[in-house]
Coordinates of N, CA and C in Angstrom, one line a residue:
H1 N -26.7 20.2 -17.4 CA -28.1 19.8 -17.5 C -29.0 20.5 -16.5
Y2 N -30.1 20.9 -16.8 CA -31.0 21.6 -16.0 C -32.3 20.8 -15.9
R3 N -32.8 20.8 -14.7 CA -34.0 20.0 -14.4 C -35.2 20.9 -14.2
N4 N -35.7 21.4 -15.3 CA -36.9 22.2 -15.3 C -38.1 21.2 -15.0
L5 N -39.1 21.6 -14.4 CA -40.4 20.8 -14.2 C -41.5 21.5 -14.9
L6 N -42.2 20.8 -15.8 CA -43.2 21.5 -16.7 C -44.6 20.7 -16.5
G7 N -45.6 21.4 -16.6 CA -47.0 20.9 -16.6 C -47.8 21.6 -17.5
L8 N -48.9 21.0 -18.0 CA -49.8 21.7 -18.8 C -51.2 21.5 -18.4
I9 N -51.9 22.6 -18.3 CA -53.4 22.6 -18.1 C -54.1 23.0 -19.4
P10 N -54.8 22.0 -20.0 CA -55.3 22.4 -21.4 C -56.4 23.4 -21.2
G11 N -56.4 24.3 -22.2 CA -57.3 25.4 -22.3 C -58.6 25.0 -23.1
G12 N -59.5 25.9 -23.3 CA -60.7 25.7 -23.9 C -60.7 26.2 -25.4
D13 N -61.5 27.2 -25.6 CA -61.6 27.7 -27.0 C -60.3 28.3 -27.5
L14 N -59.4 28.8 -26.7 CA -58.1 29.3 -27.1 C -57.0 28.4 -26.7
Q15 N -57.2 27.1 -26.8 CA -56.2 26.1 -26.3 C -54.9 26.2 -26.9
D16 N -54.8 26.8 -28.2 CA -53.5 26.9 -28.9 C -52.7 28.2 -28.6
E17 N -53.3 29.0 -27.5 CA -52.6 30.1 -27.0 C -52.2 29.7 -25.5
Y18 N -51.1 30.2 -25.1 CA -50.5 29.8 -23.8 C -50.2 30.9 -22.9
V19 N -50.5 30.7 -21.6 CA -49.9 31.6 -20.5 C -49.0 30.7 -19.7
L20 N -47.9 31.2 -19.3 CA -46.9 30.4 -18.5 C -46.9 31.0 -17.1
I21 N -47.1 30.2 -16.1 CA -47.0 30.6 -14.7 C -45.7 29.8 -14.2
G22 N -44.7 30.6 -13.7 CA -43.6 29.9 -13.2 C -42.8 30.6 -12.1
A23 N -41.9 29.9 -11.6 CA -40.9 30.4 -10.5 C -39.8 29.5 -10.5
H24 N -38.6 29.9 -10.0 CA -37.5 29.1 -10.0 C -37.4 28.4 -8.7
Y25 N -37.0 27.1 -8.7 CA -36.9 26.3 -7.4 C -35.6 26.2 -6.8
D26 N -34.5 26.6 -7.5 CA -33.2 26.5 -7.0 C -32.9 27.7 -6.1
H27 N -31.8 27.5 -5.3 CA -31.3 28.6 -4.6 C -29.8 28.5 -4.5
V28 N -29.2 29.4 -3.7 CA -27.7 29.5 -3.7 C -27.0 28.2 -3.2
G29 N -27.7 27.6 -2.1 CA -26.9 26.5 -1.5 C -25.9 27.0 -0.5
Y30 N -24.7 26.6 -0.6 CA -23.6 27.1 0.1 C -23.1 28.3 -0.5
G31 N -22.9 29.3 0.4 CA -22.4 30.6 -0.1 C -21.0 30.6 -0.6
T32 N -20.8 31.2 -1.7 CA -19.5 31.4 -2.4 C -19.3 32.9 -2.6
P33 N -18.0 33.3 -2.9 CA -17.8 34.6 -3.2 C -18.6 35.3 -4.3
R34 N -19.1 34.4 -5.2 CA -19.9 34.9 -6.4 C -21.3 35.1 -6.0
N35 N -21.9 34.4 -5.0 CA -23.3 34.4 -4.8 C -23.8 34.8 -3.4
S36 N -22.8 35.2 -2.5 CA -23.2 35.4 -1.1 C -23.1 36.9 -0.8
N37 N -24.1 37.3 0.0 CA -23.9 38.7 0.6 C -23.5 38.6 2.2
G38 N -23.1 37.3 2.5 CA -22.7 37.1 3.9 C -21.6 36.1 4.0
P39 N -21.4 35.5 5.1 CA -20.3 34.5 5.3 C -20.3 33.4 4.2
I40 N -19.1 33.1 3.8 CA -18.9 32.2 2.8 C -18.9 30.7 3.4
G41 N -19.4 29.8 2.7 CA -19.3 28.4 3.0 C -20.4 27.9 3.9
L42 N -21.3 28.8 4.3 CA -22.4 28.4 5.1 C -23.7 28.2 4.2
I43 N -24.6 27.3 4.7 CA -25.8 27.1 3.9 C -26.7 28.4 3.9
H44 N -27.1 28.8 2.7 CA -28.0 30.0 2.6 C -29.4 29.4 2.3
N45 N -30.2 29.3 3.2 CA -31.5 28.8 3.0 C -32.4 29.6 2.1
G46 N -33.2 29.0 1.3 CA -33.9 29.6 0.2 C -35.5 29.8 0.5
A47 N -35.9 29.9 1.7 CA -37.4 29.9 1.9 C -38.0 31.1 1.1
D48 N -37.4 32.2 1.1 CA -38.1 33.4 0.3 C -37.6 33.3 -1.1
D49 N -36.4 32.9 -1.4 CA -35.8 32.9 -2.7 C -35.3 31.5 -3.1
N50 N -36.2 30.6 -3.5 CA -37.5 31.0 -3.9 C -38.5 29.9 -3.7
A51 N -38.5 29.3 -2.5 CA -39.5 28.4 -2.1 C -40.9 29.1 -2.1
S52 N -40.9 30.5 -1.8 CA -42.1 31.2 -1.8 C -42.8 31.3 -3.1
G53 N -42.0 31.5 -4.1 CA -42.6 31.5 -5.5 C -43.0 30.2 -6.0
T54 N -42.2 29.2 -5.6 CA -42.6 27.8 -6.1 C -43.9 27.4 -5.3
A55 N -44.0 27.8 -4.1 CA -45.3 27.4 -3.4 C -46.5 28.2 -3.9
A56 N -46.3 29.4 -4.3 CA -47.4 30.2 -5.0 C -47.8 29.6 -6.3
V57 N -46.9 29.2 -7.1 CA -47.3 28.4 -8.3 C -48.1 27.2 -8.0
L58 N -47.7 26.4 -7.0 CA -48.5 25.3 -6.6 C -49.9 25.6 -6.1
E59 N -49.9 26.7 -5.4 CA -51.2 27.2 -4.8 C -52.2 27.6 -5.9
V60 N -51.6 28.3 -6.9 CA -52.4 28.7 -8.1 C -53.1 27.5 -8.8
I61 N -52.3 26.4 -9.0 CA -52.7 25.2 -9.7 C -53.8 24.5 -8.8
E62 N -53.6 24.4 -7.5 CA -54.6 23.8 -6.5 C -55.8 24.6 -6.6
A63 N -55.8 25.9 -6.5 CA -56.9 26.8 -6.5 C -57.7 26.6 -7.8
M64 N -57.1 26.5 -8.9 CA -57.8 26.3 -10.2 C -58.5 24.9 -10.2
A65 N -57.7 23.9 -9.8 CA -58.4 22.6 -9.7 C -59.5 22.5 -8.7
N66 N -59.5 23.1 -7.6 CA -60.6 23.1 -6.6 C -61.7 23.8 -7.1
A67 N -61.5 24.9 -7.9 CA -62.6 25.7 -8.4 C -63.2 25.1 -9.7
Q68 N -62.4 24.0 -10.2 CA -62.7 23.4 -11.4 C -62.9 24.3 -12.6
I69 N -61.9 25.2 -12.6 CA -61.8 26.2 -13.7 C -61.0 25.6 -14.9
Q70 N -61.6 25.7 -16.0 CA -60.9 25.4 -17.3 C -60.6 26.8 -17.9
P71 N -59.4 27.1 -18.1 CA -59.0 28.3 -18.6 C -59.3 28.4 -20.1
R72 N -59.5 29.5 -20.7 CA -59.7 29.6 -22.2 C -58.4 29.3 -22.8
R73 N -57.3 29.8 -22.3 CA -56.0 29.5 -23.0 C -55.3 28.4 -22.1
S74 N -54.5 27.7 -22.7 CA -53.7 26.6 -22.1 C -52.7 27.2 -21.1
I75 N -52.5 26.6 -19.9 CA -51.5 27.1 -18.9 C -50.4 26.2 -18.9
I76 N -49.2 26.7 -19.1 CA -47.9 26.0 -18.9 C -47.5 26.3 -17.4
V77 N -47.3 25.3 -16.7 CA -46.7 25.5 -15.3 C -45.3 25.1 -15.3
A78 N -44.4 26.0 -14.9 CA -43.0 25.8 -15.0 C -42.3 26.1 -13.7
L79 N -41.5 25.2 -13.3 CA -40.6 25.4 -12.1 C -39.2 25.3 -12.7
W80 N -38.4 26.4 -12.7 CA -37.1 26.5 -13.4 C -36.0 26.2 -12.5
D81 N -35.0 25.5 -13.1 CA -33.7 25.3 -12.4 C -32.7 26.4 -12.9
G82 N -31.7 26.6 -12.1 CA -30.6 27.4 -12.6 C -30.8 28.9 -12.6
E83 N -31.9 29.4 -12.0 CA -31.9 30.8 -12.0 C -30.8 31.6 -11.3
E84 N -30.4 31.0 -10.2 CA -29.3 31.6 -9.4 C -27.9 31.6 -10.1
K85 N -27.9 30.8 -11.2 CA -26.6 30.7 -11.9 C -26.7 31.5 -13.2
G86 N -27.7 32.3 -13.4 CA -27.8 33.1 -14.6 C -29.0 32.8 -15.5
L87 N -30.3 32.5 -14.9 CA -31.5 32.2 -15.6 C -31.3 31.0 -16.5
L88 N -30.5 30.0 -16.2 CA -30.2 28.9 -17.1 C -31.3 28.1 -17.5
G89 N -32.2 27.8 -16.5 CA -33.4 26.9 -16.9 C -34.3 27.6 -17.8
S90 N -34.7 28.8 -17.4 CA -35.8 29.4 -18.2 C -35.2 29.8 -19.7
E91 N -33.9 30.1 -19.6 CA -33.3 30.5 -20.9 C -33.1 29.2 -21.9
H92 N -32.8 28.0 -21.2 CA -32.8 26.8 -22.0 C -34.2 26.6 -22.6
W93 N -35.3 26.7 -21.9 CA -36.5 26.5 -22.4 C -37.0 27.5 -23.4
A94 N -36.6 28.7 -23.2 CA -36.9 29.7 -24.2 C -36.2 29.5 -25.5
E95 N -35.0 28.9 -25.5 CA -34.2 28.6 -26.6 C -34.7 27.3 -27.3
Q96 N -35.3 26.4 -26.5 CA -35.8 25.2 -27.1 C -37.2 24.9 -26.4
P97 N -38.1 25.7 -26.8 CA -39.4 25.7 -26.3 C -40.3 24.4 -26.7
T98 N -41.2 24.0 -25.9 CA -42.0 22.8 -26.2 C -43.3 23.4 -27.0
I99 N -43.4 24.7 -27.3 CA -44.5 25.2 -28.1 C -43.8 26.3 -28.9
P100 N -44.5 26.7 -29.9 CA -44.0 27.8 -30.8 C -44.1 29.0 -29.8
L101 N -43.0 29.9 -29.7 CA -43.0 31.0 -28.8 C -44.0 32.1 -29.2
D102 N -44.4 32.1 -30.5 CA -45.5 33.1 -30.9 C -46.9 32.8 -30.4
Q103 N -47.0 31.6 -29.8 CA -48.3 31.2 -29.1 C -48.3 31.5 -27.7
L104 N -47.1 31.9 -27.1 CA -47.0 32.2 -25.7 C -47.4 33.7 -25.5
K105 N -48.6 33.9 -24.9 CA -49.1 35.3 -24.8 C -48.7 36.1 -23.7
C106 N -48.3 35.3 -22.6 CA -47.9 36.0 -21.4 C -47.1 35.1 -20.3
V107 N -46.2 35.6 -19.7 CA -45.4 34.8 -18.7 C -45.7 35.5 -17.3
I108 N -46.0 34.7 -16.4 CA -46.2 35.2 -15.0 C -45.1 34.6 -14.1
N109 N -44.2 35.4 -13.6 CA -43.1 34.9 -12.8 C -43.2 35.3 -11.4
M110 N -43.0 34.4 -10.4 CA -43.1 34.8 -9.0 C -41.8 34.4 -8.4
D111 N -41.1 35.5 -7.8 CA -39.9 35.3 -7.3 C -39.7 36.2 -6.0
M112 N -39.4 35.5 -4.9 CA -39.3 36.2 -3.6 C -40.5 37.0 -3.2
I113 N -41.6 36.2 -3.0 CA -42.9 36.8 -2.5 C -43.3 36.5 -1.1
G114 N -42.4 35.9 -0.3 CA -42.7 35.5 1.0 C -42.6 36.5 2.1
R115 N -42.1 37.7 1.8 CA -41.9 38.7 2.9 C -42.8 39.9 2.5
L116 N -44.0 39.9 3.0 CA -45.0 40.9 2.7 C -45.1 41.8 3.9
H117 N -44.0 42.1 4.7 CA -44.1 43.0 5.9 C -44.7 44.3 5.6
S118 N -44.4 45.0 4.5 CA -44.9 46.3 4.2 C -46.2 46.3 3.4
Q119 N -46.8 45.2 3.2 CA -48.1 45.0 2.5 C -48.0 45.7 1.2
Q120 N -46.8 45.5 0.6 CA -46.6 46.0 -0.8 C -46.1 44.9 -1.7
L121 N -46.7 44.8 -2.8 CA -46.3 43.8 -3.8 C -45.9 44.6 -5.0
E122 N -44.6 44.3 -5.5 CA -44.1 44.9 -6.7 C -44.7 44.0 -7.9
V123 N -45.2 44.6 -8.9 CA -45.6 43.9 -10.1 C -45.0 44.7 -11.3
S124 N -43.9 44.0 -11.8 CA -43.2 44.6 -13.0 C -43.6 44.0 -14.2
G125 N -43.5 44.6 -15.3 CA -43.8 44.1 -16.6 C -45.1 44.6 -17.1
T126 N -45.7 45.4 -16.4 CA -47.0 45.9 -16.9 C -47.0 46.8 -18.2
R127 N -45.8 47.2 -18.4 CA -45.6 48.0 -19.7 C -45.3 47.1 -20.9
S128 N -45.2 45.8 -20.6 CA -44.9 44.9 -21.8 C -45.9 44.6 -22.6
M129 N -47.3 44.9 -22.2 CA -48.4 44.7 -23.1 C -49.4 45.7 -22.7
A130 N -50.0 46.3 -23.6 CA -51.1 47.3 -23.4 C -52.2 46.6 -22.5
G131 N -52.7 47.4 -21.5 CA -53.8 47.0 -20.6 C -53.4 46.1 -19.4
L132 N -52.1 45.7 -19.3 CA -51.8 44.8 -18.2 C -51.9 45.4 -16.9
R133 N -51.4 46.6 -16.7 CA -51.4 47.3 -15.5 C -53.0 47.5 -15.1
R134 N -53.8 47.9 -15.9 CA -55.2 48.0 -15.5 C -55.8 46.7 -15.1
L135 N -55.5 45.6 -15.9 CA -56.0 44.3 -15.6 C -55.5 43.8 -14.2
V136 N -54.2 44.0 -13.8 CA -53.8 43.7 -12.5 C -54.5 44.4 -11.4
A137 N -54.5 45.7 -11.6 CA -55.2 46.6 -10.6 C -56.7 46.2 -10.4
E138 N -57.3 45.8 -11.5 CA -58.8 45.4 -11.3 C -58.9 44.1 -10.7
A139 N -57.9 43.2 -10.8 CA -58.0 41.9 -10.2 C -57.6 41.9 -8.8
N140 N -56.9 42.9 -8.4 CA -56.5 43.0 -7.0 C -57.6 43.0 -6.0
Y141 N -57.6 42.1 -5.1 CA -58.6 42.0 -4.1 C -58.6 43.2 -3.2
P142 N -59.8 43.9 -3.0 CA -59.7 45.1 -2.1 C -59.2 44.8 -0.7
G143 N -58.3 45.5 -0.3 CA -57.8 45.3 1.1 C -56.6 46.2 1.4
D144 N -55.7 45.6 2.2 CA -54.5 46.4 2.6 C -53.3 46.2 1.7
L145 N -53.4 45.4 0.7 CA -52.3 45.2 -0.2 C -52.2 46.3 -1.2
T146 N -51.0 46.9 -1.1 CA -50.6 48.0 -2.1 C -49.8 47.5 -3.2
L147 N -50.2 47.7 -4.4 CA -49.4 47.3 -5.6 C -48.5 48.3 -6.1
R148 N -47.2 48.0 -6.3 CA -46.3 49.0 -6.8 C -45.9 48.5 -8.2
F149 N -45.9 49.4 -9.2 CA -45.6 49.2 -10.5 C -44.3 49.8 -11.0
P150 N -43.1 49.1 -10.7 CA -41.9 49.7 -11.1 C -41.8 49.9 -12.6
W151 N -41.1 51.0 -13.0 CA -40.9 51.4 -14.4 C -39.8 50.4 -15.0
K152 N -38.7 50.3 -14.2 CA -37.6 49.6 -14.8 C -37.8 48.1 -14.8
V153 N -37.4 47.5 -15.9 CA -37.4 46.0 -16.0 C -36.1 45.4 -15.6
E154 N -36.1 44.8 -14.4 CA -34.8 44.2 -14.0 C -34.5 42.9 -14.7
E155 N -33.2 42.5 -14.7 CA -32.8 41.4 -15.5 C -32.5 40.2 -14.6
N156 N -32.9 40.3 -13.4 CA -32.5 39.4 -12.3 C -33.3 38.2 -12.0
S157 N -34.3 37.9 -12.8 CA -35.2 36.7 -12.7 C -35.7 36.2 -13.9
D158 N -36.4 35.0 -13.9 CA -36.7 34.3 -15.2 C -37.6 35.1 -16.1
H159 N -38.3 36.1 -15.7 CA -39.1 36.8 -16.7 C -38.3 37.4 -17.8
H160 N -37.0 37.6 -17.5 CA -36.2 38.3 -18.5 C -35.9 37.4 -19.6
S161 N -35.8 36.1 -19.5 CA -35.6 35.2 -20.6 C -36.7 35.3 -21.7
F162 N -37.9 35.8 -21.3 CA -39.0 36.1 -22.2 C -39.2 37.5 -22.6
F163 N -38.9 38.3 -21.7 CA -38.9 39.9 -22.0 C -38.0 40.1 -23.1
R164 N -36.8 39.5 -23.2 CA -35.8 39.9 -24.2 C -36.1 39.2 -25.5
R165 N -37.3 38.5 -25.6 CA -37.8 37.8 -26.8 C -39.2 38.5 -27.1
S166 N -39.4 39.6 -26.4 CA -40.6 40.5 -26.7 C -42.0 39.7 -26.3
I167 N -41.8 38.9 -25.3 CA -43.1 38.2 -24.8 C -43.5 38.9 -23.5
P168 N -44.8 39.4 -23.5 CA -45.3 40.1 -22.4 C -45.1 39.3 -21.0
F169 N -44.9 40.0 -20.0 CA -44.8 39.3 -18.7 C -45.2 40.1 -17.5
L170 N -45.4 39.4 -16.4 CA -45.7 40.0 -15.1 C -44.7 39.3 -14.1
M171 N -44.1 40.2 -13.3 CA -43.2 39.6 -12.3 C -43.6 40.0 -11.0
F172 N -44.0 39.1 -10.1 CA -44.4 39.4 -8.7 C -43.3 39.2 -7.8
H173 N -43.1 40.2 -6.9 CA -41.9 40.3 -6.0 C -42.2 41.2 -4.8
T174 N -41.8 40.7 -3.5 CA -42.1 41.6 -2.4 C -40.8 42.4 -2.0
G175 N -39.8 42.4 -2.7 CA -38.7 43.2 -2.4 C -37.5 42.5 -1.8
L176 N -36.4 43.2 -1.8 CA -35.1 42.6 -1.2 C -35.2 42.9 0.3
H177 N -34.5 42.1 1.1 CA -34.4 42.3 2.6 C -33.1 42.0 3.0
D178 N -32.9 42.1 4.3 CA -31.4 41.9 4.9 C -31.0 40.4 4.8
D179 N -31.9 39.5 4.6 CA -31.5 38.1 4.6 C -31.2 37.6 3.2
Y180 N -31.3 38.5 2.2 CA -31.1 38.0 0.9 C -29.7 37.5 0.6
H181 N -29.6 36.3 0.1 CA -28.4 35.6 -0.2 C -27.5 35.6 1.0
R182 N -28.0 35.3 2.2 CA -27.3 35.3 3.5 C -27.7 34.0 4.2
P183 N -26.8 33.4 5.0 CA -27.1 32.2 5.8 C -28.3 32.5 6.8

């Protein structure tokens, strides 16, 4: 059994169309030979993977509430369980969704966004729908943040549960680091 956490922010004139904003909240826990890049049996803390993504989802919701923004489309807020065991939570929801999947217009996934040392943010999925790359680039606040748009779609996070069903997505990620899946 997976414990996904879901919320809904009702939309306006396009309320029957949905955008999903999500992140996985699980982590490795104790390192095993299957999930660890370091010593086995020690706690592998998950501040970046993926408390950072979970916190970002909560920050987006809070910012929308404080700005009293009602989106045109309804927003599904999702915190997934079981990502580290094979995208199990997001895959379960995609197989048994609470809305018709053809009404899901885009998925925004945040995974490992807590290490912005290089001031680079990877945004993958911009090829999954025409105009996404331009939209993201235009929405980027002018400053020191450099956006990278990888060509390859990785299968290693919850966006893939939707990409394989031809649902457009954006995946935000600040890259791997030496502490990834280590105590």
